[in-house]
Amino acid sequence: MPSGLLHLNTVEFNQAGANREDRNASVDIVAVHGLNEDMIEAWTDAETGILWLRDFLPKAIPVARVLTFGYDASASSFYSAGWADTIQKHAHTLVASLQADRSIEGCDHRPVIFVCHGLGGILVKKALAYSASRTSAQVVHLYTIFVSTYGILFFGTPHNRTDTASWFALESTHSSELRTTIQAGGQFNTALNWNTETLEIITDQFAPLMKQLHIFFFWEEVQSSFGHRSGFIVEESSAAPILDNTERSGIDATHSRMVKFSKTNSSSYRTIIAALTRYCREAPRVIARRWEVALAALARARSNEAFELAGLAFDIHNDGLFPCENSASRRSRSKHFFPPQETAADFIGREDISHILHNALFPPENTSSISRQRKFVVYGMGGSGKTQFCSKFAKDNQERYWAVFTIHATSVETAKNSFARIGKIGGLGDTEGAGKYWLSQLEEPWLLIIDNADNPDLDLAGLFPEGDRGHILITTRNPDFRRHGTSGSVELKGLKKREALHLLLKRADVPRPWDASTKAAGNEITRTLGYLALALIQAGTSIFRKICDLTDYLNFHNHYRSRRRARPHSMATPEDDDIVYSAFDFSMNYLQAKCTVVSQDAVELLNIVGFYHFEHIRVDIFTRAVENRLRALASSANRSIHSRLLGAIITRLQPPPTLPQFLRQDLEALHPYRVRRALHELYSLSLISYDGKDASFSLHPLVHTWARDRLDQREKALWAQIALNTLTESILLPPDDAGEIHGEFRKDLLPHLDACLAACPIRISDYRSRLGRLQLSYAKFFQQTLLLIIRDQALNAGKCGYVYAERGRFGEATVYLSMVKDVLVETFGYENERTMIAMLGLAGTYWGLGRLEEAITLQKRVVEARSKVFGPEHRETLLAMDQLGRSHWLHGQYHEALDLQQLTTDRMKAVLGSDHDDTLTALDNLGVTLGSWHRFQESMEIHQQVLLSREKRLGATDLETLTTMNNLAMALLDLKRLDEARGIMRKVYEERKLQLGKEHPWTLWALCNLAKINIELGLLQEAEYMLVDGIAAGKRSLSDNHLGVLMGCGELARVYARQGRFDEAEKLTLDTIQRLEESRGHEHPDSVYAMWKLAQLYELQDKIEKAVQACEVALERANMRLTKQHPFCKKIESKLCSLRNRLRPKPEDALIDERRDPEHEYHVVRQFKARNQRTW
């Protein structure tokens, strides 16, 4: 049907002279129907013919003018490759039609209330987002719709998910052609992949507007029938999300009938009419005030337009003159702007290169009709200004991009961290995959600047987000990367002669006008420096700081260049770099010659950061180090006389600390201000640049390389050690490290820690040999200084291991924590508390690597040691026992887990009390283990008890409380109390999504559990959507072999099996079994369970022989770890007996069975070698 508005009721004004204000005192109610409907039938009761918008509403609200908007709303027209374009087209038409109608009626400031059914609500959200952006002079009339909108009633609108299958099923009842399309796959399968993402994008666009609107969500309470099945078209969670300052209500009707009323006394109608009456009463006053504010804001925006720069222009759509729009106003539409650097105020030149780049990324429309991702490479020697050029391009074109992001590509780790930040901004997980995925799905225009991609071994193509969207700029010193420039490349050489002179004299602050001698001296400097921007900036800064004048600069520069060339061959630098390095040497000599505390600190800081990564060096690395030293000194000053005496002796024995001077001061002289003054000195010499609001600074790659290369080999070894010690001084170990702020700090340390350890590896001698133990014993009595050195090395290793473990880099963490454990064991023995803490930390990294046997061995040793030292009922002993019980459970050792956890909880109740946090955690773990023993009732009761206590102590939304709710929902599922389980698990999922993000591992785990419940409820389509999306997100955020991903694959196979898609189910199950066997072992209960599900799948297909084979393998493996006493073993045994009975051979088949080829006996069950087990 054609799009358009229809008047169902008009408001009459009795006075002939009614003015615009009178007309705006009434209200426009605009109805927008959903899919498979039209503008009349959608709201009309089929039996009575009553159209409540026309027959009931005007009588209840006389001041309301009622309109209905119609458009082509067949499901097949929406769920196609042009889904997003279709919505946008109708949304634009709605805004234009409604604005025109209100303008003609003279009521363009009248309040608007939208009444939306189904996907009509999506149209309205898109329309209001569009209207809210129409503030420029040419289209500001479209802005009136957003300003005038007071409220929206959403009836069954899918805000985060739409059941595509249900829409098609409804339409297909009237279309045999569409039924054929669905059965063949057609557009339905395509729709599954992108409709959810489109909804989320529209929701994100609408979210900032919600606080200005009154919102009422309604959901259907009666399932719709699709012939062979029934279900909700839009689930409650999607139709009525729980949000602040919104209203919610269910309607006792199906999706179609929820907006059709034949009686005014029905409860649902009365709820709706009451809301509309209230809105219509309050709207005129609120919207009138809103218009006052909006008109004032628009007037201010117009007054700021740059007439003097742009003058006046004509527009073909406007006969009058209009001013060009202010660039600041345009830039305000940019949502995210993160270029590599702030654009320098004195940036000049490169107009020709900028023109080439502009034409490559924004070609005339008639030259390219195909949308594709555009990539452009900017390459050139170091110091030529590549990064600054790209930052300037981003700034100049900011209004063209909804988002500008930077990927710091100097290493794989920095690139991953850059994408992880983008993923977090996009509301997904804090991972590389999440960032790439979000960009690939983003419909708004974006620019990605991949900066400093110099390493020839870098997989540059792996940094490009998938899809055809976006522009990508690459800066590199490697000309071979030009091949990645699908839209072109350009080499950035030195500046032009005039540009170089301008930059030098401007940076040197030489006053205008410049005479011939000034220009001649300047041109000589620029020529000598190869017209390189970085060298010119350094020279100009030196002149500005009065280190030399314009005419003397080359004498100093040539002097330092000669000294550099006289250095040993091993310290020689390339010719191109030599020019810039000599400029840096000049500045360094100036610093050293000042001989002040600040200049000395500046030199030492430069030596230190030469061994860090050159980008985003947080200032609080140094200020935290100072504060931690202050805290340690203050703590020692408050000790007893005996402790202070012992400390003084240790200080005399200890070698001088390998730290910079600003960290080697006494309590009175230590102050973070010294760091900031030294950094300002470096900044004033253009050796560092601040990153702005992030309280961090960066070095140009050439400055960074020079800072390290200027040192000889002995100095490098010393300052690399000082850099590492300074870094570790800033790190706190538990329990002093709690809080998100500390976690973010350690995350940002990672690239600097990597760089430091590459230059200064931690090496601790192996004292486990007989000779080593003798050396250590001797040192205890005669070489205490050696012991103190070993202590400092172990402390550094422990901090490094802690940071790596927290960031999930368990391999590196294990190396360093193993060093710590070995030293502590040999020095103090297993029964020392520090040794026990180190062993538990190392066990945690073994967990991360899936080396559970080693983790359990360490944890057992800690339990034994703590039992001996503290006693079996001490809190520290009980905590170690609880951790060991969890390890047994995770490893599938359910017998050991149950025995230990029952003992632990009994002791904790007696010692700590039933409501102690530690007791509740142990009880929650025990409940999970009881569930693994199929003792579901006991499991549920324990989780209920823990939940009650945690809700009182922590609140209903605390993450620990949510963990217990998750466990309780699973117990209810096992007890077949499905509706209760679903309600609880949905709350867990929504709350985790809100607090942690959609792709956090805990959120994805809740999603998988919710899908599992939906499977049991028969909501197979919804479960499939959840699992397909969740598995994809899990692979992005975690890995293909992560336990959560494998569990999701197993559940998806169950969905396929119940849908009769046996081939897909079998393929997925076999792949999941292989991955489980590789990652967790053949005899692990998870692998056994997967084999059991394979047997059930074969049974469903009446492949009894294969079912028997799979069942036999499952039983054999179950007996290895679960043992015959476990209920699951008995269940498998019973099923195997039943299957064998079905296979009982007839007499004439006996001879055939005896000759069966043994090679085919297990052809469906693949065997694998035992491997290390990887888990969480």
GROMACS .gro file of C-alpha atoms in nm, residues 52 66 134 178 287 382 411 433 446 571 596 609 645 647 656 696 809 866 934 975 987 992 1043 1135 1164 1174:
model
   26
   52TRP     CA    1  -1.129   0.244   1.862
   66VAL     CA    2  -0.611   1.138   1.562
  134ARG     CA    3   1.772   1.787   1.135
  178LEU     CA    4   0.600  -1.726   0.065
  287ILE     CA    5   0.611   2.099   2.494
  382GLY     CA    6   6.049   0.854   1.022
  411SER     CA    7   5.295  -0.446   1.815
  433GLY     CA    8   3.725  -0.957   1.824
  446TRP     CA    9   3.368   0.561   1.037
  571MET     CA   10   7.645   0.268   1.787
  596THR     CA   11   6.931   2.133   3.815
  609VAL     CA   12   6.083   0.560   2.897
  645LEU     CA   13   6.631  -0.160   6.446
  647GLY     CA   14   6.497  -0.255   5.937
  656PRO     CA   15   7.176   0.070   4.677
  696SER     CA   16   4.948   1.009   2.962
  809ARG     CA   17   4.833  -1.439   2.963
  866ARG     CA   18   4.791  -2.454   5.635
  934HIS     CA   19   2.173  -3.535   4.048
  975LEU     CA   20   1.369  -3.017   3.874
  987LYS     CA   21   1.700  -1.148   3.520
  992ARG     CA   22   2.489  -0.905   3.361
 1043LEU     CA   23   3.424  -2.435   2.760
 1135LYS     CA   24   2.010  -4.684   2.809
 1164VAL     CA   25   3.169  -4.282   1.456
 1174ARG     CA   26   4.267  -2.628   2.859
   0.00000   0.00000   0.00000
